Coordinates of C-alpha atoms and ligand atoms in Angstrom, one line a residue:
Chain N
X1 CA -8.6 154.2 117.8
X2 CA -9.1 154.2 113.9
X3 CA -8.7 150.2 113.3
X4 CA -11.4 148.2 113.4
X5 CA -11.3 145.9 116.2
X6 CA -8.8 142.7 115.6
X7 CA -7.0 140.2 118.3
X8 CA -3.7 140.6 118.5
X9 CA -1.2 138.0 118.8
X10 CA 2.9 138.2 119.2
X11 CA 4.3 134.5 119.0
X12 CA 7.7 134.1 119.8
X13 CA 8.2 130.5 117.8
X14 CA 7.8 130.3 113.9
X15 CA 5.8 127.5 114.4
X16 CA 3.7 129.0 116.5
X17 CA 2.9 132.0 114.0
X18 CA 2.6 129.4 111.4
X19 CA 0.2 127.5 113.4
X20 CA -1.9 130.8 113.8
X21 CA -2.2 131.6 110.0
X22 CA -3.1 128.0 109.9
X23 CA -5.6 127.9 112.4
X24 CA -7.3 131.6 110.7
X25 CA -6.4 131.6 107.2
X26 CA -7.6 134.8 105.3
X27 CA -9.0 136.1 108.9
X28 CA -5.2 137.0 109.6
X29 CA -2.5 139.4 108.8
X30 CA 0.7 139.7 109.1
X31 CA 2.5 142.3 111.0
X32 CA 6.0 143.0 110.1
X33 CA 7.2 146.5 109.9
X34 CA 3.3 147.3 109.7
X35 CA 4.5 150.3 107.3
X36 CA 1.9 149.6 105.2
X37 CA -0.2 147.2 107.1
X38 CA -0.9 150.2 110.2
X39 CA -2.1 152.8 107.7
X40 CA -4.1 149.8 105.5
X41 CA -5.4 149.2 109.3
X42 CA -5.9 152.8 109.7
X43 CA -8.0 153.5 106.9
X44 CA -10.0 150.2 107.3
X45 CA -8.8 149.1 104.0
X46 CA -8.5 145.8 105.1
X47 CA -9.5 144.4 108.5
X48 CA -7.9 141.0 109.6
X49 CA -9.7 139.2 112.4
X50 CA -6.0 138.3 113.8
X51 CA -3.0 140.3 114.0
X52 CA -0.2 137.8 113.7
X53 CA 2.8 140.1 115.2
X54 CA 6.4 138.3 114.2
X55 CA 8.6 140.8 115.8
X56 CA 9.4 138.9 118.8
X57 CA 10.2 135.8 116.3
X58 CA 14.4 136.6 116.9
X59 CA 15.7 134.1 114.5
X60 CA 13.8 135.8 112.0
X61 CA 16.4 139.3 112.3
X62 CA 19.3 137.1 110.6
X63 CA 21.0 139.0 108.0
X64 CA 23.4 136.8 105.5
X65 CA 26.1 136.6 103.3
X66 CA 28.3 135.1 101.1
X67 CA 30.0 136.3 97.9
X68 CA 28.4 139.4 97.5
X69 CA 24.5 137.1 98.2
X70 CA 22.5 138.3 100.6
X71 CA 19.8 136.4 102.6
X72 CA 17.2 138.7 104.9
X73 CA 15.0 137.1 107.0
X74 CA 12.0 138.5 107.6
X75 CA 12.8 140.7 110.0
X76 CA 15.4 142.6 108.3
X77 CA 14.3 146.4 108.2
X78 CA 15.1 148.5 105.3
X79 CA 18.0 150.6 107.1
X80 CA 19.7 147.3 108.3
X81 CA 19.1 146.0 104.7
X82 CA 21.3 149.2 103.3
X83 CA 23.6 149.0 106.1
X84 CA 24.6 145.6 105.0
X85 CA 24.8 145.8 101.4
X86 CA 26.8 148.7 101.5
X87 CA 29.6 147.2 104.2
X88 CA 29.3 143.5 103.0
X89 CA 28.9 144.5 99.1
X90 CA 29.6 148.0 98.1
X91 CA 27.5 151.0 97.6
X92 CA 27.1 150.6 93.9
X93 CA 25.3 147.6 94.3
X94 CA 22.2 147.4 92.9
X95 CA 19.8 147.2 96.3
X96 CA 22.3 150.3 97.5
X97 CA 21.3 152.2 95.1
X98 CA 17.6 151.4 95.0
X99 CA 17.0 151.0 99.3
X100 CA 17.3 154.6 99.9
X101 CA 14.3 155.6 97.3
X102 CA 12.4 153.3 99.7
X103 CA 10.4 155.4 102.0
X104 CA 11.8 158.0 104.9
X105 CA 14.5 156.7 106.9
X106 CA 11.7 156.7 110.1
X107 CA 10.0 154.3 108.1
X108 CA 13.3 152.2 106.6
X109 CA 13.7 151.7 110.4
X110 CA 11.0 149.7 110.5
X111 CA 9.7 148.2 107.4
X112 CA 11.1 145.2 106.6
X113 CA 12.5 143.7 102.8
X114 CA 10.6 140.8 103.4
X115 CA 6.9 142.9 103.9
X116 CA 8.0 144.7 100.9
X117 CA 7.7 142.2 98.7
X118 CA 4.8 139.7 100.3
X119 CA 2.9 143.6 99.7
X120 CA 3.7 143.3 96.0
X121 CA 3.2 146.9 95.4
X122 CA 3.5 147.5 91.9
X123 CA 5.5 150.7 92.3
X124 CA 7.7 149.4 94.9
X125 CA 11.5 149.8 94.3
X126 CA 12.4 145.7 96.0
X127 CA 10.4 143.8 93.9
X128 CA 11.3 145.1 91.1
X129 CA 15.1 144.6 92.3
X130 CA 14.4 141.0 93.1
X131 CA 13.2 140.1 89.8
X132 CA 15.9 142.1 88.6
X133 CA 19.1 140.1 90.3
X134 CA 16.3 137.0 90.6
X135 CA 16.3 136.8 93.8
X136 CA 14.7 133.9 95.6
X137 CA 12.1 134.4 98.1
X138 CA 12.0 131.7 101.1
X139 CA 8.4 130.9 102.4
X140 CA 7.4 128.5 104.8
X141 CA 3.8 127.2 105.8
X142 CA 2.6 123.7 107.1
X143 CA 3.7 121.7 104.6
X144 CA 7.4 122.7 104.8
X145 CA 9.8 125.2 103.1
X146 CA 9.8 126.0 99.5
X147 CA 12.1 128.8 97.6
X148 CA 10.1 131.0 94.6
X149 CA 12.2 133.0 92.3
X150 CA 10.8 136.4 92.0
X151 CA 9.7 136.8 89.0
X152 CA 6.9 133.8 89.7
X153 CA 6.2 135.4 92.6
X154 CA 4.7 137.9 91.7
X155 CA 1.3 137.3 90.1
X156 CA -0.4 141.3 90.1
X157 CA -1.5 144.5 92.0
X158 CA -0.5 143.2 96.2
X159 CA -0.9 139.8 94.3
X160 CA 2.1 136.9 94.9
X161 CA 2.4 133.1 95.4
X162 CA 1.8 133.4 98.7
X163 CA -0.6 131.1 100.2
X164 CA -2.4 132.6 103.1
X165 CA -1.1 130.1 105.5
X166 CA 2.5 130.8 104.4
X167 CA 5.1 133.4 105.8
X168 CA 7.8 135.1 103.7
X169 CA 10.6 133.4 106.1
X170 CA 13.6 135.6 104.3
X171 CA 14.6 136.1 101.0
X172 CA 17.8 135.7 98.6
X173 CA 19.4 137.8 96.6
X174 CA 22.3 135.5 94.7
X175 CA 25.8 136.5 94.1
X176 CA 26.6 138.8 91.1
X177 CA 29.8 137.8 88.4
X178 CA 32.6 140.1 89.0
X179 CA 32.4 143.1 87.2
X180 CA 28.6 143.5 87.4
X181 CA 27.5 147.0 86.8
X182 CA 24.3 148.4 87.9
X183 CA 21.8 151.3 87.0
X184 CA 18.8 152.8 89.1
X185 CA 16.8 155.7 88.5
X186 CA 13.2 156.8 89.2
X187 CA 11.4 159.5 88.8
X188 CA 8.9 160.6 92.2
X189 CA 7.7 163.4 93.2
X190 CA 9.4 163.6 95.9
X191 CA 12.4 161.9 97.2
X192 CA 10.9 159.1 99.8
X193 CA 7.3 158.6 97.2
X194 CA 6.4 155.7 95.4
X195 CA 7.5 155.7 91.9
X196 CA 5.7 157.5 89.4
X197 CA 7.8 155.2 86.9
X198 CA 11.6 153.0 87.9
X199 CA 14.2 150.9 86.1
X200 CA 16.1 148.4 88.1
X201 CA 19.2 147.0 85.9
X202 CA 22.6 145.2 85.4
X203 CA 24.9 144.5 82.7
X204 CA 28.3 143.1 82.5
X205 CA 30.3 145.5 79.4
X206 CA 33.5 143.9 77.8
X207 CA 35.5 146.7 76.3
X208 CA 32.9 149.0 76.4
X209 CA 30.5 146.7 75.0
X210 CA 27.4 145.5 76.5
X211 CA 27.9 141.4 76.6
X212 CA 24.6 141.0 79.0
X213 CA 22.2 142.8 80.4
X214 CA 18.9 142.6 82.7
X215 CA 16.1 145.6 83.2
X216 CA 13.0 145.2 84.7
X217 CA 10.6 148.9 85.0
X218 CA 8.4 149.5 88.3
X219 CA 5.8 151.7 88.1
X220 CA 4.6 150.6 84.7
X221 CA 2.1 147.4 85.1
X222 CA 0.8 145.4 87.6
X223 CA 3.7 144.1 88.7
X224 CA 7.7 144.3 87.9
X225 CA 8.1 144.7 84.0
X226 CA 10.9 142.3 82.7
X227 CA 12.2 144.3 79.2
X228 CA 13.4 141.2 77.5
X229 CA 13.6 142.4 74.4
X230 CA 15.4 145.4 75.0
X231 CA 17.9 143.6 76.9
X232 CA 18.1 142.0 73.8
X233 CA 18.7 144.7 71.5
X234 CA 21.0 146.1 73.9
X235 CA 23.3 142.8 73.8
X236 CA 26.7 143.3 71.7
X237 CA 25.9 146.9 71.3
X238 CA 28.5 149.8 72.3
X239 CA 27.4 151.7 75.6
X240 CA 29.2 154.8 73.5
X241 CA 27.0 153.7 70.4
X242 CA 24.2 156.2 70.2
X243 CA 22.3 154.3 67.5
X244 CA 22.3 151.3 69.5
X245 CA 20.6 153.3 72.4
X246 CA 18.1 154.8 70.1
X247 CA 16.8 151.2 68.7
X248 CA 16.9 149.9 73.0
X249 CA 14.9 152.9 73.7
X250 CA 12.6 152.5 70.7
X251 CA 12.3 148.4 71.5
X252 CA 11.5 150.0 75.3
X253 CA 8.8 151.7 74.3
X254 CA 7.3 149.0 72.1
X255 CA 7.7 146.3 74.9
X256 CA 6.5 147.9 77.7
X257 CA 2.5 147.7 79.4
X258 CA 1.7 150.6 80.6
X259 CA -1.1 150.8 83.1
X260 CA -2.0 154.3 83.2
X261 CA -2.3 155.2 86.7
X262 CA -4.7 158.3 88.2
X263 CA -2.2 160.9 88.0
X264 CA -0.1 160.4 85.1
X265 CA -0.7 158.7 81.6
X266 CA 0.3 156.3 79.4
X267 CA 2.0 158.9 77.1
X268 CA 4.0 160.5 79.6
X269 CA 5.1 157.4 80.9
X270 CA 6.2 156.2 78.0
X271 CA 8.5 159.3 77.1
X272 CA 9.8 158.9 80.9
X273 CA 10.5 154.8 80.4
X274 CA 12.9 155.8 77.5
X275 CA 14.5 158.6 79.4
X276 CA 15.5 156.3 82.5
X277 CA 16.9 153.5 79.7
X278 CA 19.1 156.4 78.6
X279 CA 19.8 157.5 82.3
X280 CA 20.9 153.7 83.5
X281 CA 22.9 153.1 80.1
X282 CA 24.6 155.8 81.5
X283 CA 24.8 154.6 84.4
X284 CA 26.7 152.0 83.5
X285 CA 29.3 153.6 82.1
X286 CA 30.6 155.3 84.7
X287 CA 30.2 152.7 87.2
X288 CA 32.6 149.7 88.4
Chain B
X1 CA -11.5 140.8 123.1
X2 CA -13.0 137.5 122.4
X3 CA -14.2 134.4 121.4
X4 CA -10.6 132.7 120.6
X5 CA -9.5 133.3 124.3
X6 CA -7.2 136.8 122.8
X7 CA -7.1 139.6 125.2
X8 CA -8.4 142.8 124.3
X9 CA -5.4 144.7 125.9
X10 CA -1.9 144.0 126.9
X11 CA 0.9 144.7 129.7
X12 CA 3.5 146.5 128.5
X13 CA 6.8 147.3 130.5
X14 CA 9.3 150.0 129.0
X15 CA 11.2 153.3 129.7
X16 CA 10.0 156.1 128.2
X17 CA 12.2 159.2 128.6
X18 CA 14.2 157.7 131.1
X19 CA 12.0 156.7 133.2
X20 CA 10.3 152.6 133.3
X21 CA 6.9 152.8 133.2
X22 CA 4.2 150.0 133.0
X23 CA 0.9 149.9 132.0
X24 CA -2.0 148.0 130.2
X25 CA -3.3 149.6 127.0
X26 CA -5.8 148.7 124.2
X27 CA -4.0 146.4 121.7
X28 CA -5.5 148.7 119.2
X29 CA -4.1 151.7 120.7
X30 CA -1.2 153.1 118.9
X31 CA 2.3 154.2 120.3
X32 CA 1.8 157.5 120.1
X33 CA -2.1 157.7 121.4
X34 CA -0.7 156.1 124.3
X35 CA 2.1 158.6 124.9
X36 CA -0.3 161.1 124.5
X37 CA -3.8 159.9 126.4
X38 CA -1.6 157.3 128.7
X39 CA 1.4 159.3 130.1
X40 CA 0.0 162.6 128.9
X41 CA 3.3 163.3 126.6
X42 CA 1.4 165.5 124.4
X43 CA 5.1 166.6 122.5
X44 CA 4.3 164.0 119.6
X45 CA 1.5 165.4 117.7
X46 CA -0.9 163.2 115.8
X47 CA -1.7 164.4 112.0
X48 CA -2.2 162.2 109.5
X49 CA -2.1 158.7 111.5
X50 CA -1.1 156.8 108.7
X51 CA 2.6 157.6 108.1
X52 CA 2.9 159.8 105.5
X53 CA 3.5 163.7 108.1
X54 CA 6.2 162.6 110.2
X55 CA 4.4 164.5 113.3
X56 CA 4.2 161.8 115.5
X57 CA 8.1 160.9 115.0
X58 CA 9.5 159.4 118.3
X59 CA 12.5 157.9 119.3
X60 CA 12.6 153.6 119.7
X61 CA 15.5 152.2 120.4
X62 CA 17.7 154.7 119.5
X63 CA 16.4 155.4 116.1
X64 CA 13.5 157.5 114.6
X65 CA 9.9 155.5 113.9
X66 CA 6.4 157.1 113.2
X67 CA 4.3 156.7 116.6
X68 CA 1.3 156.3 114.7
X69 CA 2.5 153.2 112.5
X70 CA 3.4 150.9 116.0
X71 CA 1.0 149.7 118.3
X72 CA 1.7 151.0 122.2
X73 CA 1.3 146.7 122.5
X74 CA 4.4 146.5 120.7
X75 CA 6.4 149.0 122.8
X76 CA 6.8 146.2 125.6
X77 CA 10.6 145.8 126.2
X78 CA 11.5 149.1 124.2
X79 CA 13.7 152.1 124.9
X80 CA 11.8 154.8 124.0
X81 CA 12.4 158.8 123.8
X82 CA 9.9 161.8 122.7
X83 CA 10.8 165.0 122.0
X84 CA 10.1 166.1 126.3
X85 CA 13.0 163.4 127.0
X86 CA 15.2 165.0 123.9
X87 CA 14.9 168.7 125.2
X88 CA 15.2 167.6 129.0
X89 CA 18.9 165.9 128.3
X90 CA 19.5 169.2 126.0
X91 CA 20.6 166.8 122.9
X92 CA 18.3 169.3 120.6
X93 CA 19.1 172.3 122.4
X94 CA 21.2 173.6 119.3
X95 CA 18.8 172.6 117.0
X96 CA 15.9 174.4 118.9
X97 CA 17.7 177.4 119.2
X98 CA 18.4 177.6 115.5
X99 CA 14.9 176.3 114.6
X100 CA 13.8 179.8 116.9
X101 CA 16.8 182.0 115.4
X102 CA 15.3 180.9 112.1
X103 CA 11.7 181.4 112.5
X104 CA 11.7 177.5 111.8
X105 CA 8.1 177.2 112.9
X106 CA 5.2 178.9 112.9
X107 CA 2.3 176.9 114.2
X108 CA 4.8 174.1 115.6
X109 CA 3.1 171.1 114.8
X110 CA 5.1 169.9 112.7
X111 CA 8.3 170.7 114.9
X112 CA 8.8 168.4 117.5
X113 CA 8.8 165.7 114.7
X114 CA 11.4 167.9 112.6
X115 CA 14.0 168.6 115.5
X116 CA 14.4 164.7 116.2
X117 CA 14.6 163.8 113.0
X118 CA 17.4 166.3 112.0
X119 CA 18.8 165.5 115.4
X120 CA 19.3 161.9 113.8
X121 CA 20.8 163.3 110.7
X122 CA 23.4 165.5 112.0
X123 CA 24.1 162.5 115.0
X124 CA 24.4 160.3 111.6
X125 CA 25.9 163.4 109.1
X126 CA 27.7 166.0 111.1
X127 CA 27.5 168.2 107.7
X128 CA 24.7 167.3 105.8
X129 CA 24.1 170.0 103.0
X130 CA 21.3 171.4 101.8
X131 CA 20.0 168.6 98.8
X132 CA 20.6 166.1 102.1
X133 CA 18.9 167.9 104.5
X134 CA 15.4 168.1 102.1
X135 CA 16.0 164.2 101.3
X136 CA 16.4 163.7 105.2
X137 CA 13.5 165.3 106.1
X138 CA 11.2 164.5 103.0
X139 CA 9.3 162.5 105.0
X140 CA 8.5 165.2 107.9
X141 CA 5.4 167.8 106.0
X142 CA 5.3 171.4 107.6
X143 CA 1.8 173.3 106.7
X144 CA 3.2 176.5 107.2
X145 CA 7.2 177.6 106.9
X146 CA 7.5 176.3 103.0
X147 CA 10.9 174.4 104.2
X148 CA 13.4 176.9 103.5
X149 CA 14.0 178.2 107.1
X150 CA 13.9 175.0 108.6
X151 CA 16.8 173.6 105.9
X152 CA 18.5 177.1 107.2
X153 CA 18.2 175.9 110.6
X154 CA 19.1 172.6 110.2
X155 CA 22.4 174.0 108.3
X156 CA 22.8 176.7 110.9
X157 CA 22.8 173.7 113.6
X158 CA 25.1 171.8 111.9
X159 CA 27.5 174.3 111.2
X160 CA 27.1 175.4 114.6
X161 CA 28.3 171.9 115.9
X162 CA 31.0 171.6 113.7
X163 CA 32.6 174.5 115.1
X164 CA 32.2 173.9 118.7
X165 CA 33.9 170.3 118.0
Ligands
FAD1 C1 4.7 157.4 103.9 C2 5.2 156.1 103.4 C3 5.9 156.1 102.2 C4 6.3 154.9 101.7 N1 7.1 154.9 100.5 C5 7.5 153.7 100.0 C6 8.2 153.7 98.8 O1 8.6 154.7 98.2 N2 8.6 152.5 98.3 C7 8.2 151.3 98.9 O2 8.6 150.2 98.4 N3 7.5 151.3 100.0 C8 7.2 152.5 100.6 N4 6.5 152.4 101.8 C9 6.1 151.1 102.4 C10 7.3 150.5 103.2 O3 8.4 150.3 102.4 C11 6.9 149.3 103.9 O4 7.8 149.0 104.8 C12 6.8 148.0 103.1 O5 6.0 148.2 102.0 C13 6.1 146.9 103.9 O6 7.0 146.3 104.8 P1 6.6 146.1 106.3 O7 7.6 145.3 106.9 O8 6.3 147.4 106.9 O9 5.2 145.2 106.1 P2 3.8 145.3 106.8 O10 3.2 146.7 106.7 O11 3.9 144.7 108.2 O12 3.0 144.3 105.9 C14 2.7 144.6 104.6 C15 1.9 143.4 104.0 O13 2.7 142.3 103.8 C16 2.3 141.2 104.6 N5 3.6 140.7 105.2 C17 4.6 141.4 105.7 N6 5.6 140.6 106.1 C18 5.2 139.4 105.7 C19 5.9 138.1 105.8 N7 7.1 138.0 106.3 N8 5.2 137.0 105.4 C20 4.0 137.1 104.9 N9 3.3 138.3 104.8 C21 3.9 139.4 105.2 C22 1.4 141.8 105.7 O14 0.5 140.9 106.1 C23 0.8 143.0 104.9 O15 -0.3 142.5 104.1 C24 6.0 153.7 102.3 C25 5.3 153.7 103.5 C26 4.9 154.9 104.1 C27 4.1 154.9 105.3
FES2 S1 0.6 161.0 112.4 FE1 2.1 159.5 112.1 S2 2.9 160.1 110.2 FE2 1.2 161.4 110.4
FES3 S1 5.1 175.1 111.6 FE1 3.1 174.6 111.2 S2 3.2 172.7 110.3 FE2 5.3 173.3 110.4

């Protein structure tokens, strides 16, 4: 057995897990999909005291929706997560198009939306589209419930708002205004990785022009990159306007932090961050 | 285990291949260690144990999961299938045949874990092609074939089932 030793716990009550990170504190964990918890066990990266198991917590499964919103709980597994958008939504949706980069569908099966994003990993595909369609993410601890839009959540590297006696209970993802487009690209590997770089977008064009537009980058910093002044630039600008594109991707490149990582550099990842602006602009023209 | 009254194993009741089994194991102990040193299904092979080779894949609940990334603990109450319970009903028989036409394994480590997960993608995809098949089994490495005879296979399977429909 490769963990080190830890108790292990499966509560079938919310309060009762929430009693248990209570009663431990930093001495617990978590187990969700344990997609990346089991191989953090595994390696004795980490070694919690207490495994709180929430599996057998059923309200916790509930999928949502209204409009095209969507609520997980925090049992939701990736492949029931893609299952949903695409029959309650359509597949052009923004998490339809990002989901299936998550992973291998073994491990969509289990991993969970919800783990994804109390992991924070800075180039994980969901947080990125969370702070992308701002997306609210439900926690719960002793002191009651309380709703924290994405982009506060996430604070750095496996770093949120979390407190450690708090569970990610589900998590929001609002309605979009008719007509919404949406982009995704990134550039792995190979098809399943972790990003090497990402871009998560929407935008609503008018005749061809772009009348607002969000992008946030994954892969790039320590946590989902908002590219606010792109967006900007990008505003009242022609998708068919090539100088318009040039200036975004220039402003891109200016904007954007860029934490090299071991394998590949800053340089290269800039060059990529403007080639998947191009690719979603694109992307956008073609879709909806 | 210890001082806060937890137990250091658990009782777990669940079918495995069929048949319902019940036993106590380690809480530590993962799904497929148990399959392997518990009930002696030695089918699902142990590489990496940290989900990234795909050897260990098995069958809960009617859908594909890494053995290696669930505790046996959790398998309580599950419905749960490895690749001896796959080749005993015959639902892989066409994809074993191909993956042996093909020369779709040499060392066969990685094969057991391949064949039920291309099983799920031609249950899901009756005619997968070839870009699909790589994506669908990205997440399954094989040391030794290089890919290319098992994506044969795999098409050879598929095509194989679409005529006999
Ligand atoms: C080979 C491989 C490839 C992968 N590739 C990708 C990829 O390309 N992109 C990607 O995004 N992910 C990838 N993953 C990770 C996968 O998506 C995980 O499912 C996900 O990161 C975590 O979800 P989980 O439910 O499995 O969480 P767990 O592993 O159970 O937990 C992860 C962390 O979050 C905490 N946590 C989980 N749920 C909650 C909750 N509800 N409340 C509070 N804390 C919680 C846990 O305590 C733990 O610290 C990969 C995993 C593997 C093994
Ligand atoms: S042994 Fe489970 S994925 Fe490698
Ligand atoms: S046949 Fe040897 S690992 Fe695939």
């Amino acid at each position: 057995m490769k963990p080190a030793p830890f108790a292990y716990t499966a509560p079938t009550e919310l309060e009762g897990a929430l009693a248990l990170l209570r009663e431990h504190g930093d001495e617990a964990a978590v187990l969700a999909g344990g997609q990346s918890l089991m191989p953090l066990l595994a390696l004795r990266m980490t070694a919690p005291k207490v495994l709180v198991d929430i599996n057998r917590i059923e309200p916790l499964r509930a999928v949502g929706h209204g409009g095209d919103g969507l609520r997980f709980g925090a049992l939701v597994r990736h492949a029931e997560a893609l299952r949903a958008v695409r029959d309650q939504v359509g597949p052009a949706h923004l998490l339809a198009q990002a989901l299936p980069h998550v992973a291998h569908q073994a491990i969509r099966h289990r991993g969970t939306v919800c783990g994804s994003l109390a992991l924070a990993d800075p180039a994980a595909e969901l947080p990125a589209c969370a702070v992308c369609l701002e997306a609210e993410i439900e926690l719960q601890g002793a002191s009651g419930r309380r709703f924290v839009p994405a982009d506060a959540f996430f604070e750095g590297v496996y770093a949120t708002a979390r407190s450690v006696d708090e569970l990610v209970v589900g998590v929001r993802f609002p309605a979009t205004a008719p007509g919404t487009r949406f982009g995704f690209v990134e550039v792995a590997r190979r098809h399943g990785d972790y990003a090497i770089l990402g871009l998560a977008s929407w935008a609503r064009v008018v005749d061809g022009e772009v009348a607002d537009c969000r992008l946030v980058y994954f892969g790039a910093d320590e946590r989902p990159s908002v590219a606010t002044r792109t967006a900007r630039t990008l505003r009242g600008g022609r998708l068919d306007d090539p100088a318009t594109r040039a200036r975004a991707k220039e402003c891109a490149l200016d904007e954007l932090t860029i934490a090299p990582d071991a394998t590949y550099g800053e340089g290269y990842k800039r060059r990529l961050a403007g080639a998947l602006l191009e690719r979603v602009v694109a992307q956008w023209g073609v879709a909806g | 285990m210890s001082d806060q009254g937890f137990e250091a194993t658990a009782a777990i009741a669940c079918t495995v291949n069929g048949e319902p089994v019940r036993a106590t194991v380690p809480v530590r102990q993962s799904l497929v260690d148990w399959l392997r040193h518990g009930l002696g299904l030695t089918g699902s092979h142990v590489g990496c144990e940290h989900g990234v080779c795909g050897a260990c894949t098995v069958v809960v609940d009617g859908r594909t999961m890494r053995g290696c990334l669930l505790l046996a603990a959790q398998a309580d109450g599950a419905v749960i299938e490895t690749i001896e319970g796959a080749t005993a009903s015959g639902r892989v028989e066409a994809l074993q045949e191909a993956f042996h036409a093909r020369a779709a394994l040499q060392c066969g480590f990685c094969t057991p874990g391949m064949v039920l997960t291309a099983a799920e993608l031609l249950a899901d995809e009756p005619s997968p092609d070839r870009p699909r098949i790589r994506e669908a089994l990205s997440g399954n490495y094989c040391r030794c074939t290089g890919y290319h005879a098992i994506v044969d296979a795999v098409a050879d399977a598929a095509a194989h089932a679409v005529r006999e429909r």
